[in-house]
CSV table of C-alpha atoms in Angstrom, one decimal:
chain,number,residue,atom,x,y,z
A,1,MET,CA,-25.2,7.8,-25.2
A,2,LYS,CA,-29.0,6.6,-24.9
A,3,ILE,CA,-29.4,3.1,-23.2
A,4,SER,CA,-32.2,1.2,-21.8
A,5,ALA,CA,-33.2,1.9,-18.1
A,6,PHE,CA,-32.6,-1.9,-17.9
A,7,GLU,CA,-29.0,-1.6,-18.5
A,8,VAL,CA,-28.6,1.1,-15.5
A,9,ARG,CA,-26.3,0.0,-12.4
A,10,VAL,CA,-25.8,1.1,-9.2
A,11,GLY,CA,-23.2,3.8,-9.4
A,12,ASN,CA,-24.1,4.7,-13.1
A,13,LEU,CA,-24.4,8.5,-14.3
A,14,VAL,CA,-27.4,9.5,-16.4
A,15,GLU,CA,-28.1,12.8,-17.8
A,16,TYR,CA,-32.1,13.0,-16.8
A,17,GLN,CA,-34.2,16.2,-17.2
A,18,ASN,CA,-31.1,18.4,-18.1
A,19,LYS,CA,-29.2,17.6,-15.0
A,20,LEU,CA,-26.8,14.9,-14.0
A,21,TRP,CA,-27.8,11.6,-11.9
A,22,LYS,CA,-26.1,9.4,-9.6
A,23,VAL,CA,-27.9,5.7,-9.5
A,24,TYR,CA,-27.7,4.6,-5.7
A,25,LYS,CA,-30.7,2.0,-5.8
A,26,LYS,CA,-32.2,-0.4,-8.8
A,27,ASN,CA,-35.5,-2.1,-8.3
A,28,HIS,CA,-36.5,-4.4,-11.5
A,29,VAL,CA,-40.3,-5.2,-10.8
A,30,LYS,CA,-42.2,-7.3,-12.8
A,31,PRO,CA,-45.9,-7.0,-11.8
A,32,GLY,CA,-48.7,-9.7,-12.3
A,33,LYS,CA,-50.7,-7.1,-14.6
A,34,GLY,CA,-48.8,-4.8,-16.9
A,35,GLY,CA,-45.6,-4.7,-18.0
A,36,ALA,CA,-42.2,-4.6,-16.3
A,37,PHE,CA,-40.6,-1.7,-15.0
A,38,VAL,CA,-37.2,-0.5,-13.1
A,39,GLN,CA,-37.6,1.7,-10.1
A,40,LEU,CA,-34.3,3.9,-10.0
A,41,GLU,CA,-33.6,6.3,-6.7
A,42,MET,CA,-31.3,8.9,-7.9
A,43,LYS,CA,-29.2,11.9,-6.6
A,44,CYS,CA,-28.4,15.0,-8.6
A,45,VAL,CA,-25.1,15.2,-8.3
A,46,SER,CA,-25.0,19.3,-8.5
A,47,ASP,CA,-27.5,20.1,-5.3
A,48,GLY,CA,-27.8,16.6,-3.6
A,49,THR,CA,-31.7,16.3,-4.4
A,50,LYS,CA,-33.3,12.9,-4.7
A,51,LEU,CA,-35.6,11.6,-7.2
A,52,ASN,CA,-37.3,8.2,-7.2
A,53,GLU,CA,-38.2,7.4,-10.9
A,54,ARG,CA,-40.0,4.7,-13.0
A,55,PHE,CA,-38.9,3.4,-16.4
A,56,ARG,CA,-41.0,1.0,-18.4
A,57,SER,CA,-39.0,-1.4,-20.4
A,58,GLU,CA,-39.2,0.9,-23.8
A,59,ASP,CA,-37.7,4.2,-22.0
A,60,LYS,CA,-33.9,5.2,-22.8
A,61,VAL,CA,-31.6,7.2,-20.5
A,62,GLU,CA,-29.0,9.2,-21.7
A,63,LYS,CA,-25.8,7.4,-19.9
A,64,ALA,CA,-23.6,10.7,-19.0
A,65,HIS,CA,-20.3,11.2,-20.7
A,66,VAL,CA,-17.7,10.6,-18.1
A,67,GLU,CA,-14.1,9.8,-18.4
A,68,PRO,CA,-13.7,6.2,-16.7
A,69,ARG,CA,-10.8,5.2,-14.9
A,70,GLN,CA,-9.7,1.6,-13.7
A,71,MET,CA,-8.3,2.2,-9.8
A,72,GLN,CA,-7.7,0.2,-6.8
A,73,TYR,CA,-9.4,0.9,-3.4
A,74,LEU,CA,-6.8,0.7,-0.9
A,75,TYR,CA,-8.2,1.8,2.8
A,76,SER,CA,-10.4,4.1,5.0
A,77,GLU,CA,-9.2,6.9,6.9
A,78,GLY,CA,-11.7,8.4,9.2
A,79,ASP,CA,-15.0,9.2,6.8
A,80,SER,CA,-12.6,8.9,3.9
A,81,TYR,CA,-12.1,6.1,1.2
A,82,ILE,CA,-8.7,5.9,-0.2
A,83,PHE,CA,-8.1,4.8,-4.0
A,84,MET,CA,-5.3,4.6,-6.2
A,85,ASP,CA,-5.2,5.2,-10.2
A,86,ASN,CA,-4.2,1.5,-11.8
A,87,GLU,CA,-2.2,3.6,-14.3
A,88,SER,CA,-0.5,6.9,-13.0
A,89,PHE,CA,-0.3,5.4,-9.5
A,90,GLU,CA,-1.9,8.5,-7.8
A,91,GLN,CA,-4.0,8.3,-4.7
A,92,LEU,CA,-7.6,9.5,-4.5
A,93,SER,CA,-9.8,10.5,-1.5
A,94,ILE,CA,-13.1,10.3,-1.7
A,95,SER,CA,-15.6,10.9,1.3
A,96,GLY,CA,-18.3,8.1,2.8
A,97,ASP,CA,-21.1,10.6,1.7
A,98,ASP,CA,-20.4,10.1,-1.8
A,99,LEU,CA,-20.3,6.5,-1.6
A,100,GLU,CA,-22.9,5.7,0.7
A,101,THR,CA,-24.5,2.5,0.0
A,102,GLN,CA,-21.3,1.1,-2.2
A,103,VAL,CA,-19.2,1.2,1.4
A,104,PRO,CA,-20.1,-2.5,2.6
A,105,TYR,CA,-18.6,-4.0,-1.0
A,106,LEU,CA,-15.6,-2.4,-1.0
A,107,LEU,CA,-12.8,-4.7,0.6
A,108,PRO,CA,-9.0,-3.7,0.4
A,109,ASN,CA,-7.2,-4.1,-3.2
A,110,THR,CA,-10.8,-4.3,-5.2
A,111,ASP,CA,-10.5,-3.1,-8.5
A,112,VAL,CA,-13.4,-0.4,-9.2
A,113,GLN,CA,-14.1,2.3,-12.2
A,114,ILE,CA,-14.5,5.8,-11.0
A,115,ASN,CA,-15.8,7.9,-13.5
A,116,PHE,CA,-14.8,11.7,-13.7
A,117,TYR,CA,-16.7,14.4,-14.9
A,118,ASN,CA,-14.9,17.5,-15.6
A,119,GLU,CA,-11.9,16.1,-13.9
A,120,ASN,CA,-13.8,15.8,-10.4
A,121,PRO,CA,-14.7,12.1,-9.4
A,122,ILE,CA,-18.2,11.4,-9.4
A,123,GLY,CA,-19.3,8.0,-9.3
A,124,VAL,CA,-17.7,4.8,-8.3
A,125,GLU,CA,-19.3,1.5,-10.3
A,126,LEU,CA,-18.5,-1.6,-8.4
A,127,PRO,CA,-17.9,-5.1,-10.0
A,128,GLY,CA,-20.9,-7.1,-10.7
A,129,ASN,CA,-20.4,-9.2,-7.8
A,130,VAL,CA,-18.2,-9.1,-4.8
A,131,VAL,CA,-16.4,-12.1,-2.8
A,132,LEU,CA,-17.2,-11.6,1.1
A,133,GLU,CA,-16.4,-13.9,4.0
A,134,VAL,CA,-19.4,-14.8,6.5
A,135,ALA,CA,-18.6,-13.4,9.8
A,136,GLU,CA,-21.7,-14.0,12.1
A,137,THR,CA,-24.4,-16.5,10.8
A,138,GLU,CA,-26.4,-18.9,13.2
A,139,VAL,CA,-25.4,-22.7,13.3
A,140,MET,CA,-27.3,-24.8,11.0
A,141,LEU,CA,-29.3,-27.3,13.4
A,142,LYS,CA,-29.2,-31.1,12.3
A,143,GLY,CA,-32.3,-32.2,10.7
A,144,GLN,CA,-33.3,-28.8,9.5
A,145,THR,CA,-34.2,-28.8,5.4
A,146,VAL,CA,-33.4,-26.7,2.9
A,147,ALA,CA,-36.6,-25.7,2.2
A,148,SER,CA,-37.0,-24.2,5.5
A,149,GLY,CA,-35.4,-20.6,3.5
A,150,GLY,CA,-32.6,-18.7,4.4
A,151,LYS,CA,-30.6,-17.5,7.1
A,152,PRO,CA,-29.6,-13.6,8.4
A,153,ALA,CA,-25.6,-13.4,8.0
A,154,VAL,CA,-23.2,-10.5,8.7
A,155,LEU,CA,-20.7,-10.5,6.6
A,156,GLU,CA,-16.6,-9.1,7.0
A,157,THR,CA,-17.6,-5.7,5.9
A,158,GLY,CA,-20.7,-5.0,8.2
A,159,LEU,CA,-23.2,-6.1,5.3
A,160,LYS,CA,-26.3,-8.1,5.9
A,161,VAL,CA,-27.5,-10.7,3.5
A,162,THR,CA,-29.9,-13.7,3.6
A,163,VAL,CA,-27.9,-16.9,2.7
A,164,PRO,CA,-29.0,-20.6,2.7
A,165,GLN,CA,-28.7,-22.9,5.5
A,166,PHE,CA,-25.2,-24.6,4.8
A,167,VAL,CA,-23.4,-21.6,4.7
A,168,ASN,CA,-21.0,-21.0,7.7
A,169,VAL,CA,-18.9,-18.8,9.4
A,170,GLY,CA,-15.5,-18.4,7.6
A,171,ASP,CA,-17.3,-19.3,4.1
A,172,LYS,CA,-16.5,-16.8,1.2
A,173,ILE,CA,-19.3,-15.9,-0.2
A,174,LYS,CA,-20.4,-14.1,-4.1
A,175,VAL,CA,-22.9,-11.4,-3.3
A,176,ASN,CA,-24.8,-9.1,-6.1
A,177,THR,CA,-23.6,-5.3,-5.8
A,178,ASP,CA,-26.6,-4.3,-7.5
A,179,THR,CA,-29.2,-5.9,-5.2
A,180,GLY,CA,-27.0,-6.8,-2.0
A,181,GLU,CA,-28.0,-10.9,-2.6
A,182,TYR,CA,-26.1,-14.0,-1.9
A,183,VAL,CA,-25.5,-15.7,-5.3
A,184,GLU,CA,-23.2,-18.5,-4.7
A,185,ARG,CA,-20.9,-20.0,-2.2
A,186,VAL,CA,-17.0,-19.9,-3.4
């Protein structure tokens, strides 16, 4: 199935140059001159090579035909992450190397979609946004204005994001899993 390059999400699998690729990073760029484009960082599933490719708005990519299964993240054990199939209740272990940039968004009981290609798990698709608790951040000083921008924060999973000045330790915030950016306080 062909989809626009702009519709590709982190964790998607695409067929490109006769190989199966997993998307690890997506960067949407709208330069001042010329048309917008998407920069995708992909890793080949078969041989592990990485590729940075630029796609224009009119470019289409072939989304790989995979069998999606709804699963729930349970816990981590060493370098492995344990997921449970929501229908059969079978457990599946996936190496941390295969998840790479997605680990900071995983909390126990998070529902995810795991894609299977020839009965092998090859990709995890996270929800568009996840809710995480702020573990560390600077205290807002009286008199600081909102215009002063954001401040760094460390979330419960170790993810570092920039948050507005009014966010405090213990607050739950929504984070975009594609960009890793703060969305809103929950």
